Amino acid sequence: MAKIKTIIDGIEVEVERDSWAIDVARELGIDIPTLCYHPALGPYGACRLCVVEVTKSKWTWLATACDLPIREELSIKTNTPEVIRSRKMAMELIMARAPRAESLFPLAEKLGVTKPRFKCRDDIGNCILCGLCVRMCDQIIGVSAINFANRGHKRIVTTPLHKKADKCIGCNVCVEVCPTGHVKTLDDGSFRHMQTWDADLEMLHCLICDKPYIPAKQFKVISDKLEGIELKRICPVCRRKETVDNLRYAVVEKVS
Amino acid sequence: MPKLGTINELTAYAQELKAQCDPSKPCVTVCGGTGCRANHGLEVASMFEKLLKEKGVCDDIDVRTTGCHGFCAQGPLVVLVPKGVLYVSVKPTDVEEIITSSVQADEIIERLTYRLPGTKKRIAKEEEIPFYANQKRLVFAGSTKMDPTRIEDYIAVGGYSSFRKVLSGVEPEEIIDWVEKSGLRGRGGGGFQTGRKWRSCRKSQAATKYVICNGDEGDPGAFIDRSIMEGNPHSVLEGMAIGAYAIGSNHGYIYVRLEYPLAIENLQIAIEQAREHGLLGDNILGTDFSFDILISRGAGAFVCGESTALMASIEGFVGEPRAKHIHTTEKGLFGMPTNLNNVETWANIPLIIEKGWQWFAGIGSKNSKGTKVFSVVGKVRNTGLVEVPMGITLREIIYDICGGVPDNRKFKGVQTGGPSGGCLPEEKLDLQVDFDCLTEAGSMMGSGGMIVMDDRSCMVEVARYFTEFLTRESCGKCTACREGVMQMLEILDRMTTGKAEMSDIDLLEEVCLYVKENSICGLGKSAPNPTLSSLKYFRDEYLEHIEHKRCRAGICRDLTTFIISDDKCKACGKCIKSCPVEAITGQKKVTHVIDYDACISCGVCREVCPFDAVDTK
Amino acid sequence: MNNIQEKPDLTEVERIIAKYNGKDSWLVMILQDIQEAYNYLPEPTLELVAEKLNIPLSRVHSVATFYSSLSLQERGRHVIRVCDGTACHLKGFVNLRDEIERQTGLTEGQTTPDKRFSFEVVACLGACAIAPVMSVGNDYHGEMSAEKIKDVLSKYK
């Protein structure tokens, strides 16, 4: 594959054709803020925070780095006044949408937003529609228990027909990727409650320590994916212990 | 009808159909466009059929329900061929007289002829009416003469001869050369060079390629593509077939919005007829070129006019656009190279092939070639569709062709390009209408909607209207458009209800510029245009709304107080009768009075007052 | 009657899906056809579509709520659509809308309890030359005014 020359903040690099600008910049240690990009997922371009200034011959324009493929020589700047202004406005709009999303406060402050000048919403919780949960559930987990509904400013993330998410396997990936803590879960003994998706999942207990550790549905999905290889019903803690024990045993044996 | 197996068979068939046409045979054409249909145009047509049959002359006189004639303000329209006499606002009860006096005899029925507004002059000949005389009808030429549900009509007037020509051995590259040299630019909004798009799609290597016709004309105020699809569907199919041949595609889609049932019906009929005649399908006319077209119906989403959203919709997903750094000509529908053009663009292709690129390049302005169809609506006399050469001025369209603003009102502005376009003031009336001039002035061509506004249109409210439309139609994917446009609306709402502060103007401008530069797709990028252009040209109205809490047009209810003038009121009682909240009182010979406790400032009284006695305080 | 509402006859859905060869790319059209047949999109039809097309129900729901012509709510026998296209807007849409609201007691998106009317505001009916326009079912009514509304509506029982 042909390498393409490109310049980011004055640093000249050669990259694979169609590398995403955000990956290239991050590899160079250049910080680009984003709330909707995840390397495991394809580009999406929803939050608009990763905006950079792109110059190609005599043209200069703003583009989001997460969905900008490098396929010809570009000069990219990540820190111009225009970029700073755009990111600030994007953050301001996001904060007006989710004014109580505390996890965003440090980033907002860094981008120069303290109090949005706009009318703030208070009817939608902390969801900023980054789509990470939806895309993870669909593209990585392969379950698609949740999705967007409606369009425009009425868009929400929800379960099919707004009912209990019966496809949800309780893997908690949506909770982990959510940048604002909007998606909530609660483990309560034998059950995992996916509170945001109104799903209650029965937990399986570890065969060694007997602690509940994985929803039965998730266990089944993983087992099915392994196609015949047996998945031991052991929690991560016990598995680690077992692995260490096995190693130690192996080492002892070798020494003796 | 036998399937045409070779190019020669098509040639012979066309000659045969042409020979059958007797240009001197009387024919009554009735406009079957949506406007005329809503005014009972089809009842007029069936009355003609019924009466001609009763009189036993239905073999001597044809009746044809055609596509839209464009003169919608005067519908239902009836044109007598070959005399060229146009009757307007025809009712089923007029039909008997038309047949006996004007078809079977040579009299003109004065009262059914067109009257020049503001005069007593009546014009009987269609071609002499300024509305028609000042147009240049190319794309629309066929619609008014043919029955769109008969492929024979289309072939008889030379239809599919361009397709025949290219299949007779023109190299695909050469066709693309012609289209490129003709200077044809996309009629859907962006104005991209059609030939260049075709070339880049041809260059993309893939086993499957697609051509798409974008018939998702969602701009409120535009119905150009609708009329072409309804009135001349075969011209679209022929254009697509030629394009597919040039690009190397065998699969076509037409994406039509559900709100256009007649367009869908006529296209479906046309596709089936083209298949039956061997003009679509495998090994067309015995060549090794195969091509077929499927219809995909939109389901009510303006954003699907955006190419990547449209493709997502055809694939069975929500219409969410994506960034277009990788062009759809490389990776489009189902991940394959795809060439998308809009209806009017496709309909121009057969003309360019038939008459030559030189001919086409000779029409229009420097960088915008050919003609453009506009739907001129709003506060203008002759609402309807007009086709004019690019480069003509706004004044020529609005005044010379469309007769200017009615009811002695004053022209205030014209909105071109729908929700993506801008509002231009009176000073810009002499602006040349083409892609570049409109963009330079802060508006855009869009798909050709042209909405005329008078002094009773509030520019702030118009900006608010478009912005509200866009908050509903935004797909909701990106922050810039979803949140930005919503905040624009929030500010505009404050302005139209008297709650805004001066600092809101700066904030509005700032967020507008942000949305313009930072949205994913064309919908968001152009969403601030109506607001930005009116801020540029009608800033004083904004200031008036904020500072003086006044709406000079009398539209923003919270900022409007109506008053009935003592001098002008003739105490006719019309306003009393039509007031929806019974807020007006009065008797014969006594000036009517508005009860402000009950009045909701809806302005119905002002609309109905025949003496202009109701005005804003 | 209640039973029918809870469990609609789904054979029509199967027929529609078969017409499109069960291909998920025709999802938008399939939903339109189902709505045509059932007047709206009852939940069991969506569940069946997901199953037959072998796609997640979440995608079907997402599409069904994205496009404004698709409705998950049961609608009236006659759908009143008032056009809020630009030309209609300038020529008195607001007064038409208010009058329809007064006459029917409905606001946008609602259906009368007797299922006679549903009321929708639409972006553009594409009949701008005869603005302001409304449609009831498939009939267009052009050059409307608030005064004419009562007459027009009375034709639809």
mmCIF file with all atom_site columns, N, CA, C and O in Angstrom, chain A residues 33-36 44-52 62-67 83 86-91 93-94, chain B residues 322-323 325 477-481 514-515 517-521 525:
data_model
loop_
_atom_site.group_PDB
_atom_site.id
_atom_site.type_symbol
_atom_site.label_atom_id
_atom_site.label_alt_id
_atom_site.label_comp_id
_atom_site.label_asym_id
_atom_site.label_entity_id
_atom_site.label_seq_id
_atom_site.pdbx_PDB_ins_code
_atom_site.Cartn_x
_atom_site.Cartn_y
_atom_site.Cartn_z
_atom_site.occupancy
_atom_site.B_iso_or_equiv
_atom_site.pdbx_formal_charge
_atom_site.auth_seq_id
_atom_site.auth_comp_id
_atom_site.auth_asym_id
_atom_site.auth_atom_id
_atom_site.pdbx_PDB_model_num
ATOM 1   N N  . PRO A 1 33  ? -9.517  16.382 21.273 1.00 0.00 ? 33  PRO A N  1
ATOM 2   C CA . PRO A 1 33  ? -10.653 15.979 22.109 1.00 0.00 ? 33  PRO A CA 1
ATOM 3   C C  . PRO A 1 33  ? -11.745 15.319 21.265 1.00 0.00 ? 33  PRO A C  1
ATOM 4   O O  . PRO A 1 33  ? -11.936 15.674 20.102 1.00 0.00 ? 33  PRO A O  1
ATOM 5   N N  . THR A 1 34  ? -12.421 14.357 21.827 1.00 0.00 ? 34  THR A N  1
ATOM 6   C CA . THR A 1 34  ? -13.578 13.770 21.153 1.00 0.00 ? 34  THR A CA 1
ATOM 7   C C  . THR A 1 34  ? -14.455 13.088 22.193 1.00 0.00 ? 34  THR A C  1
ATOM 8   O O  . THR A 1 34  ? -13.975 12.630 23.221 1.00 0.00 ? 34  THR A O  1
ATOM 9   N N  . LEU A 1 35  ? -15.735 13.028 21.894 1.00 0.00 ? 35  LEU A N  1
ATOM 10  C CA . LEU A 1 35  ? -16.662 12.328 22.777 1.00 0.00 ? 35  LEU A CA 1
ATOM 11  C C  . LEU A 1 35  ? -17.411 11.218 22.043 1.00 0.00 ? 35  LEU A C  1
ATOM 12  O O  . LEU A 1 35  ? -18.253 10.552 22.628 1.00 0.00 ? 35  LEU A O  1
ATOM 13  N N  . CYS A 1 36  ? -17.118 11.035 20.766 1.00 0.00 ? 36  CYS A N  1
ATOM 14  C CA . CYS A 1 36  ? -17.882 10.009 20.048 1.00 0.00 ? 36  CYS A CA 1
ATOM 15  C C  . CYS A 1 36  ? -16.999 9.032  19.292 1.00 0.00 ? 36  CYS A C  1
ATOM 16  O O  . CYS A 1 36  ? -17.487 8.111  18.661 1.00 0.00 ? 36  CYS A O  1
ATOM 17  N N  . TYR A 1 44  ? -17.521 8.273  12.819 1.00 0.00 ? 44  TYR A N  1
ATOM 18  C CA . TYR A 1 44  ? -18.930 8.609  12.985 1.00 0.00 ? 44  TYR A CA 1
ATOM 19  C C  . TYR A 1 44  ? -19.163 10.108 12.826 1.00 0.00 ? 44  TYR A C  1
ATOM 20  O O  . TYR A 1 44  ? -20.023 10.535 12.072 1.00 0.00 ? 44  TYR A O  1
ATOM 21  N N  . GLY A 1 45  ? -18.365 10.893 13.526 1.00 0.00 ? 45  GLY A N  1
ATOM 22  C CA . GLY A 1 45  ? -18.440 12.343 13.302 1.00 0.00 ? 45  GLY A CA 1
ATOM 23  C C  . GLY A 1 45  ? -19.624 13.038 13.936 1.00 0.00 ? 45  GLY A C  1
ATOM 24  O O  . GLY A 1 45  ? -20.178 13.971 13.353 1.00 0.00 ? 45  GLY A O  1
ATOM 25  N N  . ALA A 1 46  ? -20.053 12.605 15.115 1.00 0.00 ? 46  ALA A N  1
ATOM 26  C CA . ALA A 1 46  ? -21.248 13.204 15.708 1.00 0.00 ? 46  ALA A CA 1
ATOM 27  C C  . ALA A 1 46  ? -20.948 14.381 16.632 1.00 0.00 ? 46  ALA A C  1
ATOM 28  O O  . ALA A 1 46  ? -21.615 15.402 16.562 1.00 0.00 ? 46  ALA A O  1
ATOM 29  N N  . CYS A 1 47  ? -19.926 14.256 17.488 1.00 0.00 ? 47  CYS A N  1
ATOM 30  C CA . CYS A 1 47  ? -19.780 15.274 18.534 1.00 0.00 ? 47  CYS A CA 1
ATOM 31  C C  . CYS A 1 47  ? -19.161 16.568 18.012 1.00 0.00 ? 47  CYS A C  1
ATOM 32  O O  . CYS A 1 47  ? -19.364 17.627 18.573 1.00 0.00 ? 47  CYS A O  1
ATOM 33  N N  . ARG A 1 48  ? -18.399 16.481 16.932 1.00 0.00 ? 48  ARG A N  1
ATOM 34  C CA . ARG A 1 48  ? -17.765 17.627 16.271 1.00 0.00 ? 48  ARG A CA 1
ATOM 35  C C  . ARG A 1 48  ? -16.664 18.287 17.108 1.00 0.00 ? 48  ARG A C  1
ATOM 36  O O  . ARG A 1 48  ? -16.245 19.396 16.794 1.00 0.00 ? 48  ARG A O  1
ATOM 37  N N  . LEU A 1 49  ? -16.191 17.613 18.158 1.00 0.00 ? 49  LEU A N  1
ATOM 38  C CA . LEU A 1 49  ? -15.137 18.216 18.976 1.00 0.00 ? 49  LEU A CA 1
ATOM 39  C C  . LEU A 1 49  ? -13.756 18.042 18.348 1.00 0.00 ? 49  LEU A C  1
ATOM 40  O O  . LEU A 1 49  ? -12.846 18.810 18.622 1.00 0.00 ? 49  LEU A O  1
ATOM 41  N N  . CYS A 1 50  ? -13.600 17.007 17.526 1.00 0.00 ? 50  CYS A N  1
ATOM 42  C CA . CYS A 1 50  ? -12.267 16.689 17.022 1.00 0.00 ? 50  CYS A CA 1
ATOM 43  C C  . CYS A 1 50  ? -11.929 17.509 15.779 1.00 0.00 ? 50  CYS A C  1
ATOM 44  O O  . CYS A 1 50  ? -11.064 17.137 14.999 1.00 0.00 ? 50  CYS A O  1
ATOM 45  N N  . VAL A 1 51  ? -12.611 18.620 15.623 1.00 0.00 ? 51  VAL A N  1
ATOM 46  C CA . VAL A 1 51  ? -12.419 19.426 14.426 1.00 0.00 ? 51  VAL A CA 1
ATOM 47  C C  . VAL A 1 51  ? -10.970 19.928 14.323 1.00 0.00 ? 51  VAL A C  1
ATOM 48  O O  . VAL A 1 51  ? -10.329 20.243 15.327 1.00 0.00 ? 51  VAL A O  1
ATOM 49  N N  . VAL A 1 52  ? -10.459 19.916 13.089 1.00 0.00 ? 52  VAL A N  1
ATOM 50  C CA . VAL A 1 52  ? -9.104  20.416 12.810 1.00 0.00 ? 52  VAL A CA 1
ATOM 51  C C  . VAL A 1 52  ? -9.163  21.277 11.548 1.00 0.00 ? 52  VAL A C  1
ATOM 52  O O  . VAL A 1 52  ? -10.161 21.259 10.823 1.00 0.00 ? 52  VAL A O  1
ATOM 53  N N  . LEU A 1 62  ? -12.442 23.556 7.741  1.00 0.00 ? 62  LEU A N  1
ATOM 54  C CA . LEU A 1 62  ? -12.512 22.812 8.994  1.00 0.00 ? 62  LEU A CA 1
ATOM 55  C C  . LEU A 1 62  ? -13.095 21.430 8.720  1.00 0.00 ? 62  LEU A C  1
ATOM 56  O O  . LEU A 1 62  ? -14.036 21.296 7.949  1.00 0.00 ? 62  LEU A O  1
ATOM 57  N N  . ALA A 1 63  ? -12.523 20.412 9.351  1.00 0.00 ? 63  ALA A N  1
ATOM 58  C CA . ALA A 1 63  ? -13.063 19.058 9.194  1.00 0.00 ? 63  ALA A CA 1
ATOM 59  C C  . ALA A 1 63  ? -12.865 18.310 10.492 1.00 0.00 ? 63  ALA A C  1
ATOM 60  O O  . ALA A 1 63  ? -11.941 18.592 11.257 1.00 0.00 ? 63  ALA A O  1
ATOM 61  N N  . THR A 1 64  ? -13.755 17.365 10.743 1.00 0.00 ? 64  THR A N  1
ATOM 62  C CA . THR A 1 64  ? -13.553 16.534 11.922 1.00 0.00 ? 64  THR A CA 1
ATOM 63  C C  . THR A 1 64  ? -12.481 15.499 11.608 1.00 0.00 ? 64  THR A C  1
ATOM 64  O O  . THR A 1 64  ? -12.486 14.900 10.526 1.00 0.00 ? 64  THR A O  1
ATOM 65  N N  . ALA A 1 65  ? -11.573 15.292 12.551 1.00 0.00 ? 65  ALA A N  1
ATOM 66  C CA . ALA A 1 65  ? -10.432 14.416 12.315 1.00 0.00 ? 65  ALA A CA 1
ATOM 67  C C  . ALA A 1 65  ? -10.825 12.942 12.325 1.00 0.00 ? 65  ALA A C  1
ATOM 68  O O  . ALA A 1 65  ? -10.168 12.107 11.718 1.00 0.00 ? 65  ALA A O  1
ATOM 69  N N  . CYS A 1 66  ? -11.944 12.632 12.998 1.00 0.00 ? 66  CYS A N  1
ATOM 70  C CA . CYS A 1 66  ? -12.276 11.210 13.150 1.00 0.00 ? 66  CYS A CA 1
ATOM 71  C C  . CYS A 1 66  ? -12.792 10.586 11.863 1.00 0.00 ? 66  CYS A C  1
ATOM 72  O O  . CYS A 1 66  ? -12.696 9.388  11.680 1.00 0.00 ? 66  CYS A O  1
ATOM 73  N N  . ASP A 1 67  ? -13.345 11.411 10.964 1.00 0.00 ? 67  ASP A N  1
ATOM 74  C CA . ASP A 1 67  ? -13.822 10.825 9.707  1.00 0.00 ? 67  ASP A CA 1
ATOM 75  C C  . ASP A 1 67  ? -13.109 11.444 8.508  1.00 0.00 ? 67  ASP A C  1
ATOM 76  O O  . ASP A 1 67  ? -13.639 11.454 7.400  1.00 0.00 ? 67  ASP A O  1
ATOM 77  N N  . VAL A 1 83  ? -10.045 26.566 15.016 1.00 0.00 ? 83  VAL A N  1
ATOM 78  C CA . VAL A 1 83  ? -10.273 25.259 15.632 1.00 0.00 ? 83  VAL A CA 1
ATOM 79  C C  . VAL A 1 83  ? -10.709 25.445 17.082 1.00 0.00 ? 83  VAL A C  1
ATOM 80  O O  . VAL A 1 83  ? -11.682 24.836 17.538 1.00 0.00 ? 83  VAL A O  1
ATOM 81  N N  . SER A 1 86  ? -14.251 26.744 17.232 1.00 0.00 ? 86  SER A N  1
ATOM 82  C CA . SER A 1 86  ? -15.236 25.723 16.873 1.00 0.00 ? 86  SER A CA 1
ATOM 83  C C  . SER A 1 86  ? -15.437 24.717 17.995 1.00 0.00 ? 86  SER A C  1
ATOM 84  O O  . SER A 1 86  ? -16.558 24.341 18.315 1.00 0.00 ? 86  SER A O  1
ATOM 85  N N  . ARG A 1 87  ? -14.327 24.269 18.557 1.00 0.00 ? 87  ARG A N  1
ATOM 86  C CA . ARG A 1 87  ? -14.431 23.274 19.637 1.00 0.00 ? 87  ARG A CA 1
ATOM 87  C C  . ARG A 1 87  ? -15.177 23.861 20.827 1.00 0.00 ? 87  ARG A C  1
ATOM 88  O O  . ARG A 1 87  ? -15.984 23.198 21.466 1.00 0.00 ? 87  ARG A O  1
ATOM 89  N N  . LYS A 1 88  ? -14.900 25.118 21.074 1.00 0.00 ? 88  LYS A N  1
ATOM 90  C CA . LYS A 1 88  ? -15.557 25.759 22.208 1.00 0.00 ? 88  LYS A CA 1
ATOM 91  C C  . LYS A 1 88  ? -17.075 25.808 21.986 1.00 0.00 ? 88  LYS A C  1
ATOM 92  O O  . LYS A 1 88  ? -17.864 25.489 22.882 1.00 0.00 ? 88  LYS A O  1
ATOM 93  N N  . MET A 1 89  ? -17.445 26.180 20.771 1.00 0.00 ? 89  MET A N  1
ATOM 94  C CA . MET A 1 89  ? -18.884 26.263 20.485 1.00 0.00 ? 89  MET A CA 1
ATOM 95  C C  . MET A 1 89  ? -19.536 24.879 20.539 1.00 0.00 ? 89  MET A C  1
ATOM 96  O O  . MET A 1 89  ? -20.642 24.722 21.067 1.00 0.00 ? 89  MET A O  1
ATOM 97  N N  . ALA A 1 90  ? -18.836 23.879 20.007 1.00 0.00 ? 90  ALA A N  1
ATOM 98  C CA . ALA A 1 90  ? -19.384 22.515 20.057 1.00 0.00 ? 90  ALA A CA 1
ATOM 99  C C  . ALA A 1 90  ? -19.617 22.113 21.518 1.00 0.00 ? 90  ALA A C  1
ATOM 100 O O  . ALA A 1 90  ? -20.670 21.571 21.873 1.00 0.00 ? 90  ALA A O  1
ATOM 101 N N  . MET A 1 91  ? -18.642 22.402 22.346 1.00 0.00 ? 91  MET A N  1
ATOM 102 C CA . MET A 1 91  ? -18.751 22.027 23.758 1.00 0.00 ? 91  MET A CA 1
ATOM 103 C C  . MET A 1 91  ? -19.869 22.813 24.431 1.00 0.00 ? 91  MET A C  1
ATOM 104 O O  . MET A 1 91  ? -20.611 22.276 25.256 1.00 0.00 ? 91  MET A O  1
ATOM 105 N N  . LEU A 1 93  ? -22.562 23.902 23.059 1.00 0.00 ? 93  LEU A N  1
ATOM 106 C CA . LEU A 1 93  ? -23.841 23.329 22.637 1.00 0.00 ? 93  LEU A CA 1
ATOM 107 C C  . LEU A 1 93  ? -24.096 22.001 23.343 1.00 0.00 ? 93  LEU A C  1
ATOM 108 O O  . LEU A 1 93  ? -25.230 21.686 23.725 1.00 0.00 ? 93  LEU A O  1
ATOM 109 N N  . ILE A 1 94  ? -23.035 21.237 23.517 1.00 0.00 ? 94  ILE A N  1
ATOM 110 C CA . ILE A 1 94  ? -23.192 19.958 24.214 1.00 0.00 ? 94  ILE A CA 1
ATOM 111 C C  . ILE A 1 94  ? -23.575 20.209 25.683 1.00 0.00 ? 94  ILE A C  1
ATOM 112 O O  . ILE A 1 94  ? -24.449 19.541 26.232 1.00 0.00 ? 94  ILE A O  1
ATOM 113 N N  . ARG B 2 322 ? -23.211 10.831 5.931  1.00 0.00 ? 322 ARG B N  1
ATOM 114 C CA . ARG B 2 322 ? -21.856 10.638 6.438  1.00 0.00 ? 322 ARG B CA 1
ATOM 115 C C  . ARG B 2 322 ? -20.958 11.665 5.767  1.00 0.00 ? 322 ARG B C  1
ATOM 116 O O  . ARG B 2 322 ? -21.351 12.299 4.774  1.00 0.00 ? 322 ARG B O  1
ATOM 117 N N  . ALA B 2 323 ? -19.750 11.821 6.283  1.00 0.00 ? 323 ALA B N  1
ATOM 118 C CA . ALA B 2 323 ? -18.803 12.739 5.651  1.00 0.00 ? 323 ALA B CA 1
ATOM 119 C C  . ALA B 2 323 ? -18.471 12.218 4.259  1.00 0.00 ? 323 ALA B C  1
ATOM 120 O O  . ALA B 2 323 ? -18.435 11.009 4.037  1.00 0.00 ? 323 ALA B O  1
ATOM 121 N N  . HIS B 2 325 ? -15.677 12.681 2.359  1.00 0.00 ? 325 HIS B N  1
ATOM 122 C CA . HIS B 2 325 ? -14.292 12.749 1.896  1.00 0.00 ? 325 HIS B CA 1
ATOM 123 C C  . HIS B 2 325 ? -14.052 11.660 0.858  1.00 0.00 ? 325 HIS B C  1
ATOM 124 O O  . HIS B 2 325 ? -13.277 11.808 -0.059 1.00 0.00 ? 325 HIS B O  1
ATOM 125 N N  . LYS B 2 477 ? -27.916 13.579 13.926 1.00 0.00 ? 477 LYS B N  1
ATOM 126 C CA . LYS B 2 477 ? -26.657 12.880 14.174 1.00 0.00 ? 477 LYS B CA 1
ATOM 127 C C  . LYS B 2 477 ? -25.592 13.800 14.790 1.00 0.00 ? 477 LYS B C  1
ATOM 128 O O  . LYS B 2 477 ? -24.997 13.473 15.802 1.00 0.00 ? 477 LYS B O  1
ATOM 129 N N  . CYS B 2 478 ? -25.369 14.957 14.175 1.00 0.00 ? 478 CYS B N  1
ATOM 130 C CA . CYS B 2 478 ? -24.226 15.747 14.656 1.00 0.00 ? 478 CYS B CA 1
ATOM 131 C C  . CYS B 2 478 ? -24.649 16.935 15.526 1.00 0.00 ? 478 CYS B C  1
ATOM 132 O O  . CYS B 2 478 ? -25.697 17.539 15.340 1.00 0.00 ? 478 CYS B O  1
ATOM 133 N N  . THR B 2 479 ? -23.787 17.228 16.473 1.00 0.00 ? 479 THR B N  1
ATOM 134 C CA . THR B 2 479 ? -24.032 18.306 17.424 1.00 0.00 ? 479 THR B CA 1
ATOM 135 C C  . THR B 2 479 ? -24.320 19.629 16.727 1.00 0.00 ? 479 THR B C  1
ATOM 136 O O  . THR B 2 479 ? -25.238 20.356 17.099 1.00 0.00 ? 479 THR B O  1
ATOM 137 N N  . ALA B 2 480 ? -23.506 19.920 15.695 1.00 0.00 ? 480 ALA B N  1
ATOM 138 C CA . ALA B 2 480 ? -23.587 21.228 15.063 1.00 0.00 ? 480 ALA B CA 1
ATOM 139 C C  . ALA B 2 480 ? -25.002 21.497 14.573 1.00 0.00 ? 480 ALA B C  1
ATOM 140 O O  . ALA B 2 480 ? -25.599 22.528 14.873 1.00 0.00 ? 480 ALA B O  1
ATOM 141 N N  . CYS B 2 481 ? -25.562 20.551 13.831 1.00 0.00 ? 481 CYS B N  1
ATOM 142 C CA . CYS B 2 481 ? -26.873 20.769 13.232 1.00 0.00 ? 481 CYS B CA 1
ATOM 143 C C  . CYS B 2 481 ? -27.985 20.553 14.249 1.00 0.00 ? 481 CYS B C  1
ATOM 144 O O  . CYS B 2 481 ? -28.882 21.387 14.391 1.00 0.00 ? 481 CYS B O  1
ATOM 145 N N  . TYR B 2 514 ? -21.108 29.033 13.031 1.00 0.00 ? 514 TYR B N  1
ATOM 146 C CA . TYR B 2 514 ? -20.581 27.755 13.518 1.00 0.00 ? 514 TYR B CA 1
ATOM 147 C C  . TYR B 2 514 ? -21.265 26.589 12.801 1.00 0.00 ? 514 TYR B C  1
ATOM 148 O O  . TYR B 2 514 ? -20.609 25.677 12.289 1.00 0.00 ? 514 TYR B O  1
ATOM 149 N N  . VAL B 2 515 ? -22.579 26.618 12.750 1.00 0.00 ? 515 VAL B N  1
ATOM 150 C CA . VAL B 2 515 ? -23.338 25.521 12.141 1.00 0.00 ? 515 VAL B CA 1
ATOM 151 C C  . VAL B 2 515 ? -22.953 25.371 10.668 1.00 0.00 ? 515 VAL B C  1
ATOM 152 O O  . VAL B 2 515 ? -22.764 24.282 10.142 1.00 0.00 ? 515 VAL B O  1
ATOM 153 N N  . GLU B 2 517 ? -20.162 26.044 9.226  1.00 0.00 ? 517 GLU B N  1
ATOM 154 C CA . GLU B 2 517 ? -18.820 25.492 8.996  1.00 0.00 ? 517 GLU B CA 1
ATOM 155 C C  . GLU B 2 517 ? -18.617 24.101 9.572  1.00 0.00 ? 517 GLU B C  1
ATOM 156 O O  . GLU B 2 517 ? -17.666 23.432 9.219  1.00 0.00 ? 517 GLU B O  1
ATOM 157 N N  . ASN B 2 518 ? -19.477 23.682 10.477 1.00 0.00 ? 518 ASN B N  1
ATOM 158 C CA . ASN B 2 518 ? -19.147 22.481 11.242 1.00 0.00 ? 518 ASN B CA 1
ATOM 159 C C  . ASN B 2 518 ? -20.123 21.314 11.106 1.00 0.00 ? 518 ASN B C  1
ATOM 160 O O  . ASN B 2 518 ? -19.936 20.296 11.761 1.00 0.00 ? 518 ASN B O  1
ATOM 161 N N  . SER B 2 519 ? -21.144 21.448 10.295 1.00 0.00 ? 519 SER B N  1
ATOM 162 C CA . SER B 2 519 ? -22.094 20.345 10.181 1.00 0.00 ? 519 SER B CA 1
ATOM 163 C C  . SER B 2 519 ? -21.556 19.276 9.240  1.00 0.00 ? 519 SER B C  1
ATOM 164 O O  . SER B 2 519 ? -20.727 19.546 8.383  1.00 0.00 ? 519 SER B O  1
ATOM 165 N N  . ILE B 2 520 ? -22.085 18.064 9.420  1.00 0.00 ? 520 ILE B N  1
ATOM 166 C CA . ILE B 2 520 ? -21.628 16.960 8.573  1.00 0.00 ? 520 ILE B CA 1
ATOM 167 C C  . ILE B 2 520 ? -22.074 17.148 7.129  1.00 0.00 ? 520 ILE B C  1
ATOM 168 O O  . ILE B 2 520 ? -21.300 16.974 6.206  1.00 0.00 ? 520 ILE B O  1
ATOM 169 N N  . CYS B 2 521 ? -23.324 17.485 6.947  1.00 0.00 ? 521 CYS B N  1
ATOM 170 C CA . CYS B 2 521 ? -23.856 17.394 5.589  1.00 0.00 ? 521 CYS B CA 1
ATOM 171 C C  . CYS B 2 521 ? -24.413 18.726 5.118  1.00 0.00 ? 521 CYS B C  1
ATOM 172 O O  . CYS B 2 521 ? -24.442 19.719 5.849  1.00 0.00 ? 521 CYS B O  1
ATOM 173 N N  . LYS B 2 525 ? -24.954 22.446 6.836  1.00 0.00 ? 525 LYS B N  1
ATOM 174 C CA . LYS B 2 525 ? -24.065 23.501 6.318  1.00 0.00 ? 525 LYS B CA 1
ATOM 175 C C  . LYS B 2 525 ? -24.855 24.670 5.731  1.00 0.00 ? 525 LYS B C  1
ATOM 176 O O  . LYS B 2 525 ? -24.396 25.806 5.731  1.00 0.00 ? 525 LYS B O  1
#
